[in-house]
CSV table of C-alpha atoms in Angstrom, one decimal:
chain,number,residue,atom,x,y,z
E,41,MET,CA,12.5,66.8,-50.8
E,42,ALA,CA,12.8,66.6,-54.3
E,43,LYS,CA,13.0,63.4,-55.9
E,44,PHE,CA,16.6,61.9,-56.9
E,45,ASN,CA,17.7,62.9,-60.0
E,46,PRO,CA,20.8,61.0,-61.5
E,47,ASN,CA,22.2,64.7,-62.6
E,48,MET,CA,22.5,64.9,-58.8
E,49,LEU,CA,25.6,62.5,-58.9
E,50,VAL,CA,28.6,64.5,-59.1
E,51,PRO,CA,32.4,64.2,-58.5
E,52,ALA,CA,33.3,64.8,-55.0
E,53,GLU,CA,36.1,67.4,-54.5
E,54,LYS,CA,39.4,66.2,-53.6
E,55,GLN,CA,40.2,67.1,-49.6
E,56,GLY,CA,43.8,67.3,-50.1
E,57,ASN,CA,46.2,65.7,-48.2
E,58,THR,CA,44.2,64.1,-45.5
E,59,SER,CA,46.7,61.4,-44.3
E,60,ASN,CA,48.7,64.0,-42.7
E,61,ALA,CA,45.4,66.1,-41.5
E,62,ARG,CA,46.0,65.6,-37.7
E,63,SER,CA,49.6,65.6,-35.7
E,64,ALA,CA,50.1,62.7,-32.9
E,65,LYS,CA,49.6,65.3,-30.2
E,66,GLU,CA,45.8,66.2,-31.8
E,67,VAL,CA,45.2,62.4,-31.9
E,68,LEU,CA,46.4,61.8,-28.2
E,69,VAL,CA,44.4,65.0,-26.9
E,70,ALA,CA,41.0,63.3,-29.2
E,71,ASN,CA,42.1,59.7,-27.6
E,72,ILE,CA,42.1,61.2,-24.0
E,73,ASP,CA,38.7,62.9,-24.6
E,74,LYS,CA,37.5,59.7,-26.0
E,75,GLN,CA,38.3,57.6,-22.9
E,76,LYS,CA,36.7,60.0,-20.8
E,77,HIS,CA,33.4,59.5,-22.5
E,78,LEU,CA,33.8,55.5,-22.7
E,79,PHE,CA,34.7,55.7,-19.0
E,80,ASN,CA,31.6,57.6,-18.4
E,81,ASN,CA,29.3,56.2,-21.0
E,82,PRO,CA,30.5,52.6,-21.4
E,83,GLU,CA,27.6,51.3,-23.6
E,84,ASP,CA,28.8,53.5,-26.5
E,85,ASP,CA,31.0,52.3,-29.3
E,86,GLY,CA,34.7,52.7,-29.1
E,87,LYS,CA,37.8,50.9,-28.1
E,88,PRO,CA,38.9,51.4,-24.1
E,89,THR,CA,42.4,51.6,-23.4
E,90,PHE,CA,41.4,51.0,-19.8
E,91,LYS,CA,40.3,48.1,-17.5
E,92,VAL,CA,38.4,48.8,-14.3
E,93,ASP,CA,40.0,46.3,-11.8
E,94,GLY,CA,37.7,46.1,-8.7
E,95,ASP,CA,38.2,49.9,-7.0
E,96,ASN,CA,40.9,50.6,-9.5
E,97,VAL,CA,41.5,51.5,-13.3
E,98,LEU,CA,44.4,50.5,-15.4
E,99,PHE,CA,45.2,52.3,-18.4
E,100,THR,CA,47.6,53.1,-21.1
E,101,LEU,CA,47.2,56.3,-23.6
E,102,ARG,CA,48.0,55.3,-27.1
E,103,VAL,CA,48.6,56.9,-30.3
E,104,SER,CA,48.8,54.6,-33.6
E,105,ASN,CA,48.4,51.6,-31.5
E,106,THR,CA,51.6,52.6,-29.5
E,107,ALA,CA,51.7,53.1,-25.7
E,108,LEU,CA,53.4,56.2,-24.7
E,109,VAL,CA,55.5,56.0,-21.6
E,110,LEU,CA,53.6,57.8,-18.3
E,111,GLY,CA,56.6,57.8,-16.1
E,112,GLN,CA,59.5,55.7,-15.0
E,113,TYR,CA,60.3,54.0,-11.8
E,114,GLU,CA,63.6,52.6,-10.4
E,115,GLN,CA,64.1,49.4,-8.5
E,116,ASP,CA,67.7,47.9,-7.7
E,117,GLY,CA,69.2,50.7,-9.7
E,118,VAL,CA,67.6,49.6,-12.8
E,119,LYS,CA,65.2,52.3,-14.3
E,120,ALA,CA,62.3,51.1,-16.5
E,121,ASP,CA,59.6,53.0,-18.2
E,122,VAL,CA,55.9,52.6,-17.1
E,123,ARG,CA,53.2,52.5,-19.8
E,124,GLU,CA,50.6,51.6,-17.9
E,125,MET,CA,49.3,53.4,-14.7
E,126,GLN,CA,46.7,52.3,-12.1
E,127,VAL,CA,44.5,55.2,-10.1
E,128,PRO,CA,41.4,54.8,-8.2
E,129,LYS,CA,38.3,54.4,-10.4
E,130,ALA,CA,36.9,57.4,-8.4
E,131,HIS,CA,39.9,59.6,-9.7
E,132,PHE,CA,40.1,58.3,-13.5
E,133,VAL,CA,38.6,61.4,-15.1
E,134,GLU,CA,40.9,63.5,-13.3
E,135,ALA,CA,43.9,61.7,-13.9
E,136,LEU,CA,43.4,61.8,-17.7
E,137,ASP,CA,42.6,65.4,-17.5
E,138,PHE,CA,46.1,65.7,-15.6
E,139,LEU,CA,47.8,63.9,-18.4
E,140,LYS,CA,46.0,65.9,-20.9
E,141,ASP,CA,47.0,69.0,-19.4
E,142,LYS,CA,50.7,67.7,-19.6
E,143,VAL,CA,50.3,66.9,-23.4
E,144,VAL,CA,48.7,70.4,-24.2
E,145,ALA,CA,51.7,72.0,-22.2
E,146,GLY,CA,54.3,70.0,-24.5
E,147,GLU,CA,55.7,67.6,-21.5
E,148,MET,CA,55.4,64.7,-24.2
E,149,ASP,CA,56.3,66.3,-27.4
E,150,SER,CA,59.3,63.9,-27.9
E,151,GLN,CA,57.8,60.8,-27.8
E,152,LEU,CA,54.8,62.4,-29.8
E,153,ALA,CA,57.5,64.0,-32.5
E,154,ALA,CA,58.8,60.4,-32.7
E,155,LEU,CA,55.6,58.9,-33.6
E,156,ASP,CA,54.7,62.0,-36.1
E,157,GLU,CA,58.1,60.7,-37.9
E,158,LYS,CA,57.2,57.3,-38.1
E,159,LYS,CA,53.7,58.1,-39.5
E,160,GLN,CA,55.5,60.4,-42.0
E,161,ALA,CA,57.9,57.7,-43.0
E,162,ARG,CA,54.9,54.9,-43.4
E,163,VAL,CA,53.0,57.7,-45.4
E,164,ALA,CA,56.1,58.3,-48.1
E,165,LYS,CA,56.6,54.6,-48.2
E,166,LEU,CA,52.7,54.1,-49.1
E,167,ARG,CA,53.1,56.9,-51.6
E,168,ALA,CA,56.3,55.1,-53.3
E,169,THR,CA,54.6,51.9,-53.3
E,170,ARG,CA,51.4,53.1,-55.3
E,171,ALA,CA,53.3,55.4,-57.4
E,172,ALA,CA,55.5,52.4,-58.4
E,173,GLY,CA,52.5,50.3,-59.0
E,174,LYS,CA,50.9,53.0,-61.3
E,175,ASP,CA,54.0,53.3,-63.3
E,176,LYS,CA,54.2,49.5,-63.3
E,177,ALA,CA,50.7,49.3,-64.6
E,178,LYS,CA,51.2,51.9,-67.4
E,179,ALA,CA,54.0,50.0,-68.9
């Protein structure tokens, strides 16, 4: 390998609009895959969104720190959203695959669209704040 030369330091090319690079759906699919990996490799780094409780696993599916609604139940005439599910430990990976298939098929698109809109609003607000700060600094 050649010896370091300061001429090797060159400006990195601007990568474009990376804050909007992935949709909420893409993030969720990647998170599901990551949870399967963490379940099978608990020694690896990462934040699990599941908890092993005896022979069962309790879990949520999250995007941008928001737990998605995975189902609904009704008790005494009152409907409630379910954000945390439980499955036998032996079937956890299969359950994640089942839910991933539902995501890919578009069954959670309404929730994911709302998260995408929330992200777009946050990005726009941050850009406006930064632009205002730059304008103020120039004045």
